[in-house]
Amino acid sequence: MKEIILFTIVFPFLLYFSFTPILNDLENARGKIIQGTIYKSTEKAALDGYYTEENKEEIYTQLEEIGYERDEVELRLTEDMKMRGEYVEGTITAPNKYTFILGGLISSDSEEENPPHVRSSARMSEFVN
């Protein structure tokens, strides 16, 4: 009986210390993928002078591949035409889901406590009319 009580007390700490580094690496990798996605999309948008629907769809497709839903991701993109010399800017905001493994069991507000991934990119437009 002592072993069961001890196991019950120690198990949450074991889970926490075992999975926290892995989850941190996972979220770090997701942040790097988001950063690469916005950089690549901004390069393409700079040629057109704005983010086209094709660019937006490509962003959503790449983020869905790493586990995000379309309604979870917020995009703030330049949608009006920018001529050469003006800046095309884009920002992706995505939730930071996997920081704490026991977050869903202990509290339902764990997603709101974690700061989201916010990645931005800006580049001078190359569009010439």
JSON list of C-alpha atoms in Angstrom, two decimals:
[
{"chain": "A", "resi": 1, "resn": "MET", "atom": "CA", "xyz": [0.00, 0.00, 0.00]},
{"chain": "A", "resi": 2, "resn": "LYS", "atom": "CA", "xyz": [2.89, 2.36, 0.75]},
{"chain": "A", "resi": 3, "resn": "GLU", "atom": "CA", "xyz": [4.27, 1.81, -2.74]},
{"chain": "A", "resi": 4, "resn": "ILE", "atom": "CA", "xyz": [0.97, 2.78, -4.37]},
{"chain": "A", "resi": 5, "resn": "ILE", "atom": "CA", "xyz": [0.69, 5.97, -2.33]},
{"chain": "A", "resi": 6, "resn": "LEU", "atom": "CA", "xyz": [4.29, 6.86, -3.06]},
{"chain": "A", "resi": 7, "resn": "PHE", "atom": "CA", "xyz": [3.80, 6.12, -6.77]},
{"chain": "A", "resi": 8, "resn": "THR", "atom": "CA", "xyz": [0.67, 8.31, -6.84]},
{"chain": "A", "resi": 9, "resn": "ILE", "atom": "CA", "xyz": [2.57, 11.19, -5.30]},
{"chain": "A", "resi": 10, "resn": "VAL", "atom": "CA", "xyz": [5.71, 10.85, -7.43]},
{"chain": "A", "resi": 11, "resn": "PHE", "atom": "CA", "xyz": [4.10, 10.03, -10.82]},
{"chain": "A", "resi": 12, "resn": "PRO", "atom": "CA", "xyz": [3.00, 13.60, -11.72]},
{"chain": "A", "resi": 13, "resn": "PHE", "atom": "CA", "xyz": [6.51, 14.91, -11.01]},
{"chain": "A", "resi": 14, "resn": "LEU", "atom": "CA", "xyz": [8.01, 12.09, -13.05]},
{"chain": "A", "resi": 15, "resn": "LEU", "atom": "CA", "xyz": [5.76, 12.99, -15.99]},
{"chain": "A", "resi": 16, "resn": "TYR", "atom": "CA", "xyz": [6.54, 16.66, -15.69]},
{"chain": "A", "resi": 17, "resn": "PHE", "atom": "CA", "xyz": [10.32, 16.28, -15.55]},
{"chain": "A", "resi": 18, "resn": "SER", "atom": "CA", "xyz": [10.38, 13.57, -18.23]},
{"chain": "A", "resi": 19, "resn": "PHE", "atom": "CA", "xyz": [8.32, 15.35, -20.87]},
{"chain": "A", "resi": 20, "resn": "THR", "atom": "CA", "xyz": [9.01, 19.05, -20.33]},
{"chain": "A", "resi": 21, "resn": "PRO", "atom": "CA", "xyz": [12.31, 19.08, -22.32]},
{"chain": "A", "resi": 22, "resn": "ILE", "atom": "CA", "xyz": [10.70, 17.15, -25.17]},
{"chain": "A", "resi": 23, "resn": "LEU", "atom": "CA", "xyz": [7.69, 19.47, -25.29]},
{"chain": "A", "resi": 24, "resn": "ASN", "atom": "CA", "xyz": [9.97, 22.50, -25.19]},
{"chain": "A", "resi": 25, "resn": "ASP", "atom": "CA", "xyz": [11.93, 21.17, -28.17]},
{"chain": "A", "resi": 26, "resn": "LEU", "atom": "CA", "xyz": [8.68, 20.45, -30.02]},
{"chain": "A", "resi": 27, "resn": "GLU", "atom": "CA", "xyz": [7.38, 23.99, -29.52]},
{"chain": "A", "resi": 28, "resn": "ASN", "atom": "CA", "xyz": [10.77, 25.43, -30.46]},
{"chain": "A", "resi": 29, "resn": "ALA", "atom": "CA", "xyz": [10.71, 23.46, -33.72]},
{"chain": "A", "resi": 30, "resn": "ARG", "atom": "CA", "xyz": [7.14, 24.58, -34.45]},
{"chain": "A", "resi": 31, "resn": "GLY", "atom": "CA", "xyz": [8.20, 28.19, -33.89]},
{"chain": "A", "resi": 32, "resn": "LYS", "atom": "CA", "xyz": [11.06, 27.78, -36.36]},
{"chain": "A", "resi": 33, "resn": "ILE", "atom": "CA", "xyz": [8.72, 26.29, -38.96]},
{"chain": "A", "resi": 34, "resn": "ILE", "atom": "CA", "xyz": [6.33, 29.21, -38.49]},
{"chain": "A", "resi": 35, "resn": "GLN", "atom": "CA", "xyz": [9.22, 31.66, -38.91]},
{"chain": "A", "resi": 36, "resn": "GLY", "atom": "CA", "xyz": [10.38, 29.93, -42.08]},
{"chain": "A", "resi": 37, "resn": "THR", "atom": "CA", "xyz": [6.85, 29.91, -43.44]},
{"chain": "A", "resi": 38, "resn": "ILE", "atom": "CA", "xyz": [6.36, 33.65, -42.98]},
{"chain": "A", "resi": 39, "resn": "TYR", "atom": "CA", "xyz": [9.80, 34.43, -44.42]},
{"chain": "A", "resi": 40, "resn": "LYS", "atom": "CA", "xyz": [9.16, 32.34, -47.53]},
{"chain": "A", "resi": 41, "resn": "SER", "atom": "CA", "xyz": [5.68, 33.79, -48.02]},
{"chain": "A", "resi": 42, "resn": "THR", "atom": "CA", "xyz": [6.97, 37.34, -47.61]},
{"chain": "A", "resi": 43, "resn": "GLU", "atom": "CA", "xyz": [9.59, 36.72, -50.30]},
{"chain": "A", "resi": 44, "resn": "LYS", "atom": "CA", "xyz": [6.85, 35.60, -52.69]},
{"chain": "A", "resi": 45, "resn": "ALA", "atom": "CA", "xyz": [4.54, 38.44, -51.68]},
{"chain": "A", "resi": 46, "resn": "ALA", "atom": "CA", "xyz": [7.28, 41.00, -52.30]},
{"chain": "A", "resi": 47, "resn": "LEU", "atom": "CA", "xyz": [7.32, 40.02, -55.97]},
{"chain": "A", "resi": 48, "resn": "ASP", "atom": "CA", "xyz": [3.55, 40.57, -56.29]},
{"chain": "A", "resi": 49, "resn": "GLY", "atom": "CA", "xyz": [3.39, 43.60, -54.00]},
{"chain": "A", "resi": 50, "resn": "TYR", "atom": "CA", "xyz": [0.91, 41.95, -51.60]},
{"chain": "A", "resi": 51, "resn": "TYR", "atom": "CA", "xyz": [-0.09, 38.56, -50.17]},
{"chain": "A", "resi": 52, "resn": "THR", "atom": "CA", "xyz": [-2.23, 36.75, -52.70]},
{"chain": "A", "resi": 53, "resn": "GLU", "atom": "CA", "xyz": [-4.87, 34.16, -51.82]},
{"chain": "A", "resi": 54, "resn": "GLU", "atom": "CA", "xyz": [-2.41, 31.53, -53.05]},
{"chain": "A", "resi": 55, "resn": "ASN", "atom": "CA", "xyz": [0.17, 32.75, -50.50]},
{"chain": "A", "resi": 56, "resn": "LYS", "atom": "CA", "xyz": [-2.40, 32.63, -47.70]},
{"chain": "A", "resi": 57, "resn": "GLU", "atom": "CA", "xyz": [-3.50, 29.15, -48.67]},
{"chain": "A", "resi": 58, "resn": "GLU", "atom": "CA", "xyz": [0.13, 27.98, -48.70]},
{"chain": "A", "resi": 59, "resn": "ILE", "atom": "CA", "xyz": [0.65, 29.40, -45.20]},
{"chain": "A", "resi": 60, "resn": "TYR", "atom": "CA", "xyz": [-2.43, 27.61, -43.90]},
{"chain": "A", "resi": 61, "resn": "THR", "atom": "CA", "xyz": [-1.39, 24.34, -45.58]},
{"chain": "A", "resi": 62, "resn": "GLN", "atom": "CA", "xyz": [2.08, 24.42, -44.04]},
{"chain": "A", "resi": 63, "resn": "LEU", "atom": "CA", "xyz": [0.72, 25.21, -40.59]},
{"chain": "A", "resi": 64, "resn": "GLU", "atom": "CA", "xyz": [-1.86, 22.42, -40.85]},
{"chain": "A", "resi": 65, "resn": "GLU", "atom": "CA", "xyz": [0.99, 20.00, -41.51]},
{"chain": "A", "resi": 66, "resn": "ILE", "atom": "CA", "xyz": [2.48, 20.78, -38.08]},
{"chain": "A", "resi": 67, "resn": "GLY", "atom": "CA", "xyz": [-0.82, 20.43, -36.24]},
{"chain": "A", "resi": 68, "resn": "TYR", "atom": "CA", "xyz": [-2.59, 23.79, -36.31]},
{"chain": "A", "resi": 69, "resn": "GLU", "atom": "CA", "xyz": [-6.19, 24.31, -37.39]},
{"chain": "A", "resi": 70, "resn": "ARG", "atom": "CA", "xyz": [-7.12, 27.27, -39.60]},
{"chain": "A", "resi": 71, "resn": "ASP", "atom": "CA", "xyz": [-9.26, 28.86, -36.90]},
{"chain": "A", "resi": 72, "resn": "GLU", "atom": "CA", "xyz": [-6.37, 28.74, -34.38]},
{"chain": "A", "resi": 73, "resn": "VAL", "atom": "CA", "xyz": [-3.99, 30.73, -36.56]},
{"chain": "A", "resi": 74, "resn": "GLU", "atom": "CA", "xyz": [-4.24, 34.49, -36.95]},
{"chain": "A", "resi": 75, "resn": "LEU", "atom": "CA", "xyz": [-2.71, 36.09, -40.03]},
{"chain": "A", "resi": 76, "resn": "ARG", "atom": "CA", "xyz": [-2.05, 39.82, -40.37]},
{"chain": "A", "resi": 77, "resn": "LEU", "atom": "CA", "xyz": [-0.84, 40.32, -43.91]},
{"chain": "A", "resi": 78, "resn": "THR", "atom": "CA", "xyz": [-0.47, 43.19, -46.36]},
{"chain": "A", "resi": 79, "resn": "GLU", "atom": "CA", "xyz": [-3.49, 42.85, -48.61]},
{"chain": "A", "resi": 80, "resn": "ASP", "atom": "CA", "xyz": [-3.33, 46.13, -50.52]},
{"chain": "A", "resi": 81, "resn": "MET", "atom": "CA", "xyz": [-0.92, 46.66, -53.39]},
{"chain": "A", "resi": 82, "resn": "LYS", "atom": "CA", "xyz": [2.48, 48.06, -52.40]},
{"chain": "A", "resi": 83, "resn": "MET", "atom": "CA", "xyz": [4.66, 49.52, -55.10]},
{"chain": "A", "resi": 84, "resn": "ARG", "atom": "CA", "xyz": [8.44, 49.24, -55.24]},
{"chain": "A", "resi": 85, "resn": "GLY", "atom": "CA", "xyz": [10.03, 50.92, -52.23]},
{"chain": "A", "resi": 86, "resn": "GLU", "atom": "CA", "xyz": [7.12, 50.25, -49.83]},
{"chain": "A", "resi": 87, "resn": "TYR", "atom": "CA", "xyz": [7.09, 47.38, -47.38]},
{"chain": "A", "resi": 88, "resn": "VAL", "atom": "CA", "xyz": [5.12, 44.15, -47.55]},
{"chain": "A", "resi": 89, "resn": "GLU", "atom": "CA", "xyz": [4.60, 42.86, -44.00]},
{"chain": "A", "resi": 90, "resn": "GLY", "atom": "CA", "xyz": [3.16, 39.71, -42.53]},
{"chain": "A", "resi": 91, "resn": "THR", "atom": "CA", "xyz": [2.62, 38.31, -39.05]},
{"chain": "A", "resi": 92, "resn": "ILE", "atom": "CA", "xyz": [1.54, 34.83, -37.96]},
{"chain": "A", "resi": 93, "resn": "THR", "atom": "CA", "xyz": [0.16, 34.29, -34.46]},
{"chain": "A", "resi": 94, "resn": "ALA", "atom": "CA", "xyz": [-0.29, 30.65, -33.43]},
{"chain": "A", "resi": 95, "resn": "PRO", "atom": "CA", "xyz": [-1.00, 29.14, -30.00]},
{"chain": "A", "resi": 96, "resn": "ASN", "atom": "CA", "xyz": [1.71, 27.54, -27.89]},
{"chain": "A", "resi": 97, "resn": "LYS", "atom": "CA", "xyz": [-0.04, 24.26, -27.07]},
{"chain": "A", "resi": 98, "resn": "TYR", "atom": "CA", "xyz": [2.51, 21.84, -25.71]},
{"chain": "A", "resi": 99, "resn": "THR", "atom": "CA", "xyz": [4.28, 23.54, -22.85]},
{"chain": "A", "resi": 100, "resn": "PHE", "atom": "CA", "xyz": [2.87, 21.63, -19.89]},
{"chain": "A", "resi": 101, "resn": "ILE", "atom": "CA", "xyz": [1.82, 17.98, -20.22]},
{"chain": "A", "resi": 102, "resn": "LEU", "atom": "CA", "xyz": [-0.61, 18.03, -17.29]},
{"chain": "A", "resi": 103, "resn": "GLY", "atom": "CA", "xyz": [-2.17, 21.36, -18.26]},
{"chain": "A", "resi": 104, "resn": "GLY", "atom": "CA", "xyz": [-5.49, 19.85, -19.32]},
{"chain": "A", "resi": 105, "resn": "LEU", "atom": "CA", "xyz": [-5.80, 17.83, -16.13]},
{"chain": "A", "resi": 106, "resn": "ILE", "atom": "CA", "xyz": [-4.89, 20.56, -13.67]},
{"chain": "A", "resi": 107, "resn": "SER", "atom": "CA", "xyz": [-6.48, 23.63, -15.25]},
{"chain": "A", "resi": 108, "resn": "SER", "atom": "CA", "xyz": [-8.35, 24.47, -18.42]},
{"chain": "A", "resi": 109, "resn": "ASP", "atom": "CA", "xyz": [-6.63, 27.86, -18.71]},
{"chain": "A", "resi": 110, "resn": "SER", "atom": "CA", "xyz": [-3.19, 26.46, -19.51]},
{"chain": "A", "resi": 111, "resn": "GLU", "atom": "CA", "xyz": [-3.42, 27.46, -23.20]},
{"chain": "A", "resi": 112, "resn": "GLU", "atom": "CA", "xyz": [-4.25, 31.03, -22.25]},
{"chain": "A", "resi": 113, "resn": "GLU", "atom": "CA", "xyz": [-1.30, 31.30, -19.87]},
{"chain": "A", "resi": 114, "resn": "ASN", "atom": "CA", "xyz": [1.26, 30.32, -22.52]},
{"chain": "A", "resi": 115, "resn": "PRO", "atom": "CA", "xyz": [2.35, 33.16, -24.80]},
{"chain": "A", "resi": 116, "resn": "PRO", "atom": "CA", "xyz": [1.59, 32.38, -28.44]},
{"chain": "A", "resi": 117, "resn": "HIS", "atom": "CA", "xyz": [4.10, 32.05, -31.25]},
{"chain": "A", "resi": 118, "resn": "VAL", "atom": "CA", "xyz": [4.22, 35.44, -32.96]},
{"chain": "A", "resi": 119, "resn": "ARG", "atom": "CA", "xyz": [6.48, 35.56, -35.98]},
{"chain": "A", "resi": 120, "resn": "SER", "atom": "CA", "xyz": [6.78, 38.53, -38.36]},
{"chain": "A", "resi": 121, "resn": "SER", "atom": "CA", "xyz": [8.55, 39.34, -41.57]},
{"chain": "A", "resi": 122, "resn": "ALA", "atom": "CA", "xyz": [8.82, 42.46, -43.71]},
{"chain": "A", "resi": 123, "resn": "ARG", "atom": "CA", "xyz": [10.42, 43.02, -47.06]},
{"chain": "A", "resi": 124, "resn": "MET", "atom": "CA", "xyz": [10.51, 45.83, -49.54]},
{"chain": "A", "resi": 125, "resn": "SER", "atom": "CA", "xyz": [8.12, 45.31, -52.41]},
{"chain": "A", "resi": 126, "resn": "GLU", "atom": "CA", "xyz": [9.61, 44.63, -55.82]},
{"chain": "A", "resi": 127, "resn": "PHE", "atom": "CA", "xyz": [6.38, 45.16, -57.74]},
{"chain": "A", "resi": 128, "resn": "VAL", "atom": "CA", "xyz": [6.64, 47.63, -60.59]},
{"chain": "A", "resi": 129, "resn": "ASN", "atom": "CA", "xyz": [3.54, 48.59, -62.53]}
]
